Amino acid sequence: MEVDGLRIVEFQHLRYVYEETEQRFVPGAVALGRTYNDMLQEASGLSESEARHRINTVGRNSVDVEMPSLPVSMAHEFFTLFYIYQIMCYYVWYYFTYWNMGIVMTVVVLGAAVVNIYTQRQIQSSIVQMTRYRTDVTVFRDGQWRELSSPDIAPGDLVKVSENWLVPCDMAIVKGTTVCDESMLTGESMPVQKFPIPERSTDVYDPEKGSKKHTLFAGTRVLSSGRNEEILAIVQTTGAHTTKGQLIQSILFPIPMRFKYNEHLKVLISLLLIYAVIACILVINFLLSNGKLSNRYAAFCYAIFVLSCVISPLLPVVITVGQVNASQRLEKLGIFSLNVQRITLCGKVRIFCFDKTGTLTKQGLDFLGVQPVKDCRFTPIVNNVKDAPSAEELLYALSTCHSVGSLEDRLVGNEVEVRMFTSTGWELVEKEGEQPCVKSKEEPGLELEFIKRYDFDHHRMSMSVVVRNRKSGKYYVFCKGSYERMQQLSSAASVPDDYKSVADRLAKDGCYVLGLSYRELPSDWTHEQVVAFADNREAVDENLSLLGLILFRNELKDDTADAIAKLKGGDIRTVMITGDNAMCGCYIARKSGMVASSSRVILGEMVSTKEMKKLVWRDVDSEEEYDLPGVKHLVAQGEDVELAVTGVAFDYLVSMGEIKGLLLNIRIFSRMTPDGKVECVKLHMETGAVTGMCGDGGNDCGALRFAHAGVALSDAEASVVSPFTSREKTIQSVVDLCREGRCSLATSFASVKFLIMYGLIGSVLRLFMYYHAINLSQWCWILVEGFMLVGCSYVITLSKPLDELKDMRPTSSLIGPTTLVSILGQEAINIIYLACSIHMLSSEVWYCPFSPDNVDVAKWWLMSDNHLATVLFFAVIFQQHIAAWVFSFGSQYRQPIWRNYLLLAFIAAVTTLDLYLLLGEPSIVTDRFRIASSTNVVGLPDIPMPMSFRLKYLGMILGNIFTCILFEYVVVLGPVRSYFRNKYHTDLIPMKK
């Protein structure tokens, strides 16, 4: 369509504009300022005409997901190739007046369709509720403030931010400070402080990186400013381009992931189709020749029976049911998924990466104290900063060098900073029209006013503040950050010689260590000079003097070590990717069991020399140094060593092309930026290993989104940052996810194998039947194709996961040797016993073969009244029992078969019925099934099947059962498989657990 002179199309709720110069449609976009300076210059509002043009370019600020009508939902469900195939298959039942069977299968299909339609409409309804939000927005248009509906705002609009306001789009704050609740979107449980973008800064605005603290995201709620000041923001993205819009997009249009299981399923169906076509041709030939059937259309319909048997219409249904069952079990454990198909993928996870703080360790940190520096020497650690030398500067630093805010008399912000500020006993004051300040509760009049605050930057690894002592009039700069960064920013004269070794030792002992530096500004500077100076961050971070180290204790969560042990026991490599320092990472890795206590840890880090920076590898305990070839030699020799690298060293190894040779031997990645975490996960995935990532959804959201199995420890049921979210906030959820993933994959295989086996058994049955021009009775078909097929297919999916992770993963190859040997071996056994059954019957002196010359073959009900039909019925019904039974074996990934109570009850009930039909006295039930043991029933053989033969035949059936069970236990799951696996299987991706 054409709007405002623009040729546009909309696809998946995104607008595309035709670009004349490129001769193609490109995503609609509005050019906004890239840097903070540019954004502030543009923060003057839009004209009505410009706003209209921008809305026409990118679309309205809404994601219009319409709730389809019931007829439309039904059409989407029924007018698919799957249902057309089902209709074709089940039509033949009605064609042959198999009314009972036709009705049974129709009810099954309609029931599944009703469930699918209901489920889809529930999901669609929740999505519609998520998108149908409208609110009034105060917008500066044409030089004046006006009230507009939220869909009518455009990128670049200047808006007023209100308290208790659900943010309608992504916007950057240009004035004022506020507190925001992001739990509905990212799962962050703590309220988050938001600050205005810095003035006179040429840094690039990027909400995925350092600009997140300046951004209000769509779908989050503004709680309070705390100072009742005017808060202004400039709209950045609207509609489907917002963070919330991307979440909706990921739900509506999930990115398909190639999984070997799905690819092999297509190949397997193609092979089955070829087999089915051959079987259909044979059936038609048998009926037209041996059966003397003249109606070719009737012969074709008989062939359709074979086709529907070989490629069961229930195949996609049982796979989905198994995944939904796994999803429901996970929800009971507090784990939620946006895409149930990802659960099966988790069954093949080989590597799982973990953030440290808040993931492996507890969310909160305990403030231990500070280790002050006095006269370039460390003094003893003090718990109360007032007891330290330079107590005044340390107290000022701890009370001001943070981004803590207040919300309804409650401190909010980073947990570390809240604990640090609380330890001072000072009070945070935020008043309208005044600069925020902190004041001492013990010394009246002692207040420190914030002049400038540079929030923590992941790339700088530090934050800085410029403050004024209102009582003395002195100005100070305080800077806090990683202890490595503080060493770089502080003058060498203020740094003790043993600074690095002391800090490393504290970190190695499990302390979360930060460095602290300061500078007192010249007393002759005017306030205006200080303000001008404070606008230059590079200048602010110069000429600092080291004050000391701030120490926190970050303990492991109670179940972290147990979860890591379970994952390693399940042959899953665990890796740490943290923004914290390497020594603290080593401590947590050892304490959690990620690194064995006996293993040496060799750390790779960049060291500055006079000429250049070089990569140095050092044993963290003995300080012994190695070069890169030496480290490679240790790894190649299989030494008991674990590698660790810093973020800078990681970047160096990537740039030099050395990372791939060392990647699967590096256990700890420290001081990693958000981009570095994404790159690290990406490299692990490129090895071919299915890779997971677990974090709290903070600075690791990119890595969580990128991983095959991202698990966000979050309060939200659906998080924009990850395919899976866990409300339990423990890595035990990763163990549960892997258990369910393996169970789901094994169950999917069991379901597919059962349906394939059912198809092969059924097709061979029909070939035998139509070769002899016989058929089963209608009630036999109801039991075989209705009750048994649907019932067994369902109860197989109810298998629950094993309580522990075994040291192997289920196969994902449907055409691999394990799967093919299982299916073909079982089918070969069944064919042999089926042939033996016919031979046993034909060897009896009382047996009289059925002659098609005596009946009209088109009248199928006349073809079932014979001994052979009865024998074939019992052979096939028990072979179906066996298939459902043996494919539920294998307790490596699922609980033992005897724990699937519904499966046991179902098999027991059907077996009881079968034994009654085989061995029971003639009755109305045996008559209804046309069992040839009945007497005085018109059409059945004059000579009933003797009890002696039935008992002998039961012995053959038991032999069939025993042989199939023995084959599955010994060959497929037992010693034969182990022998060939140990002899021929090679690990394509060798790695340490």
Short mmCIF file of N, CA and C in Angstrom, two decimals, residues 123-214:
data_model
loop_
_atom_site.label_atom_id
_atom_site.label_comp_id
_atom_site.label_asym_id
_atom_site.label_seq_id
_atom_site.Cartn_x
_atom_site.Cartn_y
_atom_site.Cartn_z
N ILE A 123 -3.39 -19.32 24.02
CA ILE A 123 -2.12 -18.63 23.80
C ILE A 123 -2.34 -17.31 23.08
N GLN A 124 -3.18 -17.34 22.04
CA GLN A 124 -3.47 -16.12 21.29
C GLN A 124 -4.13 -15.08 22.16
N SER A 125 -5.02 -15.53 23.05
CA SER A 125 -5.69 -14.59 23.95
C SER A 125 -4.70 -13.91 24.88
N SER A 126 -3.75 -14.69 25.42
CA SER A 126 -2.75 -14.10 26.32
C SER A 126 -1.85 -13.12 25.58
N ILE A 127 -1.53 -13.43 24.32
CA ILE A 127 -0.70 -12.51 23.52
C ILE A 127 -1.47 -11.24 23.23
N VAL A 128 -2.76 -11.39 22.88
CA VAL A 128 -3.58 -10.21 22.61
C VAL A 128 -3.66 -9.33 23.85
N GLN A 129 -3.84 -9.95 25.02
CA GLN A 129 -3.88 -9.17 26.26
C GLN A 129 -2.55 -8.46 26.51
N MET A 130 -1.46 -9.11 26.12
CA MET A 130 -0.14 -8.51 26.29
C MET A 130 0.04 -7.28 25.40
N THR A 131 -0.61 -7.30 24.23
CA THR A 131 -0.39 -6.21 23.26
C THR A 131 -1.43 -5.11 23.36
N ARG A 132 -2.59 -5.40 23.89
CA ARG A 132 -3.67 -4.41 23.92
C ARG A 132 -3.54 -3.50 25.13
N TYR A 133 -2.53 -2.69 25.10
CA TYR A 133 -2.36 -1.71 26.18
C TYR A 133 -2.36 -0.31 25.58
N ARG A 134 -3.19 0.53 26.11
CA ARG A 134 -3.27 1.91 25.67
C ARG A 134 -3.19 2.81 26.90
N THR A 135 -2.47 3.89 26.78
CA THR A 135 -2.37 4.86 27.88
C THR A 135 -2.23 6.25 27.30
N ASP A 136 -2.55 7.24 28.10
CA ASP A 136 -2.37 8.63 27.67
C ASP A 136 -0.92 9.04 27.92
N VAL A 137 -0.36 9.75 26.96
CA VAL A 137 1.02 10.19 27.03
C VAL A 137 1.06 11.70 26.82
N THR A 138 1.80 12.39 27.69
CA THR A 138 1.98 13.83 27.52
C THR A 138 3.17 14.06 26.60
N VAL A 139 2.91 14.60 25.40
CA VAL A 139 3.91 14.72 24.34
C VAL A 139 4.09 16.19 23.97
N PHE A 140 5.35 16.57 23.70
CA PHE A 140 5.65 17.94 23.28
C PHE A 140 5.62 17.99 21.75
N ARG A 141 4.52 18.52 21.19
CA ARG A 141 4.33 18.61 19.75
C ARG A 141 4.04 20.06 19.36
N ASP A 142 4.67 20.47 18.27
CA ASP A 142 4.45 21.83 17.75
C ASP A 142 4.62 22.89 18.83
N GLY A 143 5.61 22.67 19.71
CA GLY A 143 5.94 23.68 20.70
C GLY A 143 5.05 23.72 21.91
N GLN A 144 4.18 22.74 22.09
CA GLN A 144 3.31 22.75 23.27
C GLN A 144 3.03 21.31 23.73
N TRP A 145 2.73 21.20 25.03
CA TRP A 145 2.42 19.88 25.59
C TRP A 145 0.98 19.52 25.29
N ARG A 146 0.78 18.26 24.88
CA ARG A 146 -0.58 17.79 24.60
C ARG A 146 -0.71 16.31 24.98
N GLU A 147 -1.94 15.92 25.23
CA GLU A 147 -2.22 14.54 25.59
C GLU A 147 -2.53 13.73 24.33
N LEU A 148 -1.81 12.62 24.15
CA LEU A 148 -2.04 11.73 23.01
C LEU A 148 -2.19 10.30 23.51
N SER A 149 -2.84 9.49 22.70
CA SER A 149 -2.91 8.06 23.00
C SER A 149 -1.57 7.43 22.64
N SER A 150 -1.15 6.44 23.40
CA SER A 150 0.18 5.85 23.20
C SER A 150 0.44 5.32 21.79
N PRO A 151 -0.55 4.81 21.04
CA PRO A 151 -0.23 4.37 19.67
C PRO A 151 0.16 5.51 18.73
N ASP A 152 -0.10 6.76 19.13
CA ASP A 152 0.14 7.89 18.24
C ASP A 152 1.47 8.59 18.48
N ILE A 153 2.32 8.03 19.35
CA ILE A 153 3.62 8.65 19.55
C ILE A 153 4.61 8.09 18.53
N ALA A 154 5.65 8.87 18.25
CA ALA A 154 6.60 8.52 17.19
C ALA A 154 8.03 8.58 17.74
N PRO A 155 8.96 7.87 17.11
CA PRO A 155 10.37 7.99 17.51
C PRO A 155 10.83 9.44 17.42
N GLY A 156 11.47 9.91 18.47
CA GLY A 156 11.92 11.30 18.52
C GLY A 156 11.01 12.20 19.32
N ASP A 157 9.82 11.73 19.69
CA ASP A 157 8.91 12.52 20.51
C ASP A 157 9.50 12.74 21.90
N LEU A 158 9.30 13.94 22.43
CA LEU A 158 9.67 14.26 23.80
C LEU A 158 8.45 14.06 24.67
N VAL A 159 8.55 13.23 25.71
CA VAL A 159 7.38 12.89 26.53
C VAL A 159 7.70 13.10 28.00
N LYS A 160 6.64 13.31 28.78
CA LYS A 160 6.76 13.38 30.23
C LYS A 160 6.55 11.99 30.82
N VAL A 161 7.40 11.65 31.78
CA VAL A 161 7.32 10.36 32.45
C VAL A 161 6.55 10.54 33.75
N SER A 162 5.54 9.70 33.96
CA SER A 162 4.70 9.81 35.15
C SER A 162 5.01 8.67 36.12
N GLU A 163 4.63 8.89 37.37
CA GLU A 163 4.78 7.83 38.36
C GLU A 163 3.71 6.76 38.15
N ASN A 164 4.04 5.54 38.55
CA ASN A 164 3.13 4.39 38.41
C ASN A 164 2.59 4.29 36.99
N TRP A 165 3.52 4.37 36.05
CA TRP A 165 3.18 4.45 34.62
C TRP A 165 3.75 3.25 33.90
N LEU A 166 2.92 2.54 33.16
CA LEU A 166 3.39 1.43 32.34
C LEU A 166 3.96 2.01 31.06
N VAL A 167 5.25 1.86 30.87
CA VAL A 167 5.95 2.52 29.76
C VAL A 167 5.45 1.96 28.43
N PRO A 168 4.99 2.83 27.50
CA PRO A 168 4.40 2.35 26.24
C PRO A 168 5.39 2.07 25.13
N CYS A 169 6.64 2.50 25.28
CA CYS A 169 7.64 2.28 24.22
C CYS A 169 9.03 2.39 24.86
N ASP A 170 10.06 2.13 24.09
CA ASP A 170 11.42 2.30 24.60
C ASP A 170 11.81 3.76 24.48
N MET A 171 12.31 4.33 25.57
CA MET A 171 12.66 5.75 25.55
C MET A 171 13.88 5.99 26.43
N ALA A 172 14.62 7.05 26.09
CA ALA A 172 15.82 7.41 26.83
C ALA A 172 15.54 8.65 27.68
N ILE A 173 15.92 8.59 28.94
CA ILE A 173 15.68 9.72 29.85
C ILE A 173 16.67 10.84 29.54
N VAL A 174 16.17 12.04 29.35
CA VAL A 174 17.03 13.20 29.12
C VAL A 174 17.02 14.16 30.31
N LYS A 175 16.05 13.97 31.22
CA LYS A 175 16.01 14.83 32.40
C LYS A 175 15.35 14.06 33.54
N GLY A 176 15.98 14.14 34.73
CA GLY A 176 15.40 13.51 35.90
C GLY A 176 15.89 12.09 36.13
N THR A 177 15.60 11.62 37.33
CA THR A 177 15.99 10.27 37.76
C THR A 177 14.75 9.55 38.26
N THR A 178 14.66 8.27 37.96
CA THR A 178 13.48 7.51 38.39
C THR A 178 13.87 6.09 38.76
N VAL A 179 12.92 5.38 39.31
CA VAL A 179 13.10 3.98 39.67
C VAL A 179 12.06 3.18 38.89
N CYS A 180 12.51 2.08 38.32
CA CYS A 180 11.67 1.32 37.40
C CYS A 180 11.60 -0.15 37.82
N ASP A 181 10.43 -0.75 37.66
CA ASP A 181 10.24 -2.18 37.91
C ASP A 181 10.28 -2.90 36.57
N GLU A 182 11.36 -3.68 36.34
CA GLU A 182 11.53 -4.37 35.06
C GLU A 182 11.22 -5.86 35.15
N SER A 183 10.60 -6.27 36.27
CA SER A 183 10.39 -7.71 36.48
C SER A 183 9.44 -8.31 35.45
N MET A 184 8.48 -7.53 34.94
CA MET A 184 7.52 -8.07 33.97
C MET A 184 8.18 -8.37 32.64
N LEU A 185 9.34 -7.77 32.38
CA LEU A 185 9.98 -7.94 31.07
C LEU A 185 11.24 -8.78 31.17
N THR A 186 12.17 -8.35 32.02
CA THR A 186 13.46 -9.04 32.10
C THR A 186 13.53 -10.02 33.26
N GLY A 187 12.60 -9.88 34.23
CA GLY A 187 12.65 -10.76 35.38
C GLY A 187 13.48 -10.21 36.52
N GLU A 188 14.08 -9.03 36.36
CA GLU A 188 14.88 -8.42 37.41
C GLU A 188 13.96 -8.10 38.59
N SER A 189 14.21 -8.75 39.74
CA SER A 189 13.29 -8.62 40.87
C SER A 189 13.45 -7.30 41.60
N MET A 190 14.66 -6.76 41.64
CA MET A 190 14.91 -5.51 42.35
C MET A 190 14.55 -4.32 41.48
N PRO A 191 13.92 -3.28 42.05
CA PRO A 191 13.70 -2.06 41.27
C PRO A 191 15.03 -1.50 40.76
N VAL A 192 15.01 -0.95 39.57
CA VAL A 192 16.22 -0.49 38.90
C VAL A 192 16.20 1.02 38.78
N GLN A 193 17.29 1.65 39.16
CA GLN A 193 17.39 3.10 39.00
C GLN A 193 17.70 3.46 37.56
N LYS A 194 17.09 4.53 37.08
CA LYS A 194 17.33 5.03 35.74
C LYS A 194 17.79 6.48 35.83
N PHE A 195 18.80 6.81 35.03
CA PHE A 195 19.43 8.12 35.10
C PHE A 195 19.36 8.81 33.74
N PRO A 196 19.43 10.13 33.73
CA PRO A 196 19.42 10.84 32.44
C PRO A 196 20.72 10.61 31.68
N ILE A 197 20.63 10.72 30.36
CA ILE A 197 21.83 10.55 29.54
C ILE A 197 22.80 11.68 29.86
N PRO A 198 24.09 11.41 29.82
CA PRO A 198 25.08 12.44 30.20
C PRO A 198 25.12 13.59 29.19
N GLU A 199 25.39 14.76 29.70
CA GLU A 199 25.52 15.93 28.84
C GLU A 199 26.94 16.00 28.26
N ARG A 200 27.01 16.62 27.07
CA ARG A 200 28.30 16.86 26.40
C ARG A 200 29.14 15.59 26.32
N SER A 201 28.49 14.52 25.91
CA SER A 201 29.20 13.24 25.76
C SER A 201 29.06 12.76 24.32
N THR A 202 30.17 12.29 23.77
CA THR A 202 30.14 11.76 22.40
C THR A 202 30.03 10.24 22.38
N ASP A 203 29.79 9.65 23.55
CA ASP A 203 29.60 8.19 23.59
C ASP A 203 28.33 7.82 22.83
N VAL A 204 28.36 6.64 22.22
CA VAL A 204 27.23 6.18 21.42
C VAL A 204 26.16 5.58 22.33
N TYR A 205 24.91 5.95 22.05
CA TYR A 205 23.78 5.40 22.81
C TYR A 205 23.49 3.98 22.33
N ASP A 206 23.54 3.02 23.25
CA ASP A 206 23.25 1.63 22.90
C ASP A 206 22.61 0.97 24.11
N PRO A 207 21.27 0.78 24.08
CA PRO A 207 20.58 0.22 25.25
C PRO A 207 20.95 -1.22 25.55
N GLU A 208 21.59 -1.92 24.60
CA GLU A 208 22.03 -3.29 24.85
C GLU A 208 23.31 -3.33 25.67
N LYS A 209 23.97 -2.18 25.75
CA LYS A 209 25.26 -2.15 26.45
C LYS A 209 25.19 -1.14 27.60
N GLY A 210 26.05 -0.13 27.56
CA GLY A 210 26.15 0.77 28.69
C GLY A 210 25.00 1.74 28.84
N SER A 211 24.12 1.84 27.86
CA SER A 211 23.03 2.82 27.93
C SER A 211 21.77 2.27 28.57
N LYS A 212 21.83 1.05 29.05
CA LYS A 212 20.64 0.44 29.64
C LYS A 212 20.15 1.24 30.84
N LYS A 213 21.07 1.84 31.58
CA LYS A 213 20.68 2.58 32.79
C LYS A 213 19.99 3.89 32.47
N HIS A 214 20.03 4.30 31.18
CA HIS A 214 19.34 5.52 30.77
C HIS A 214 18.03 5.24 30.06
#
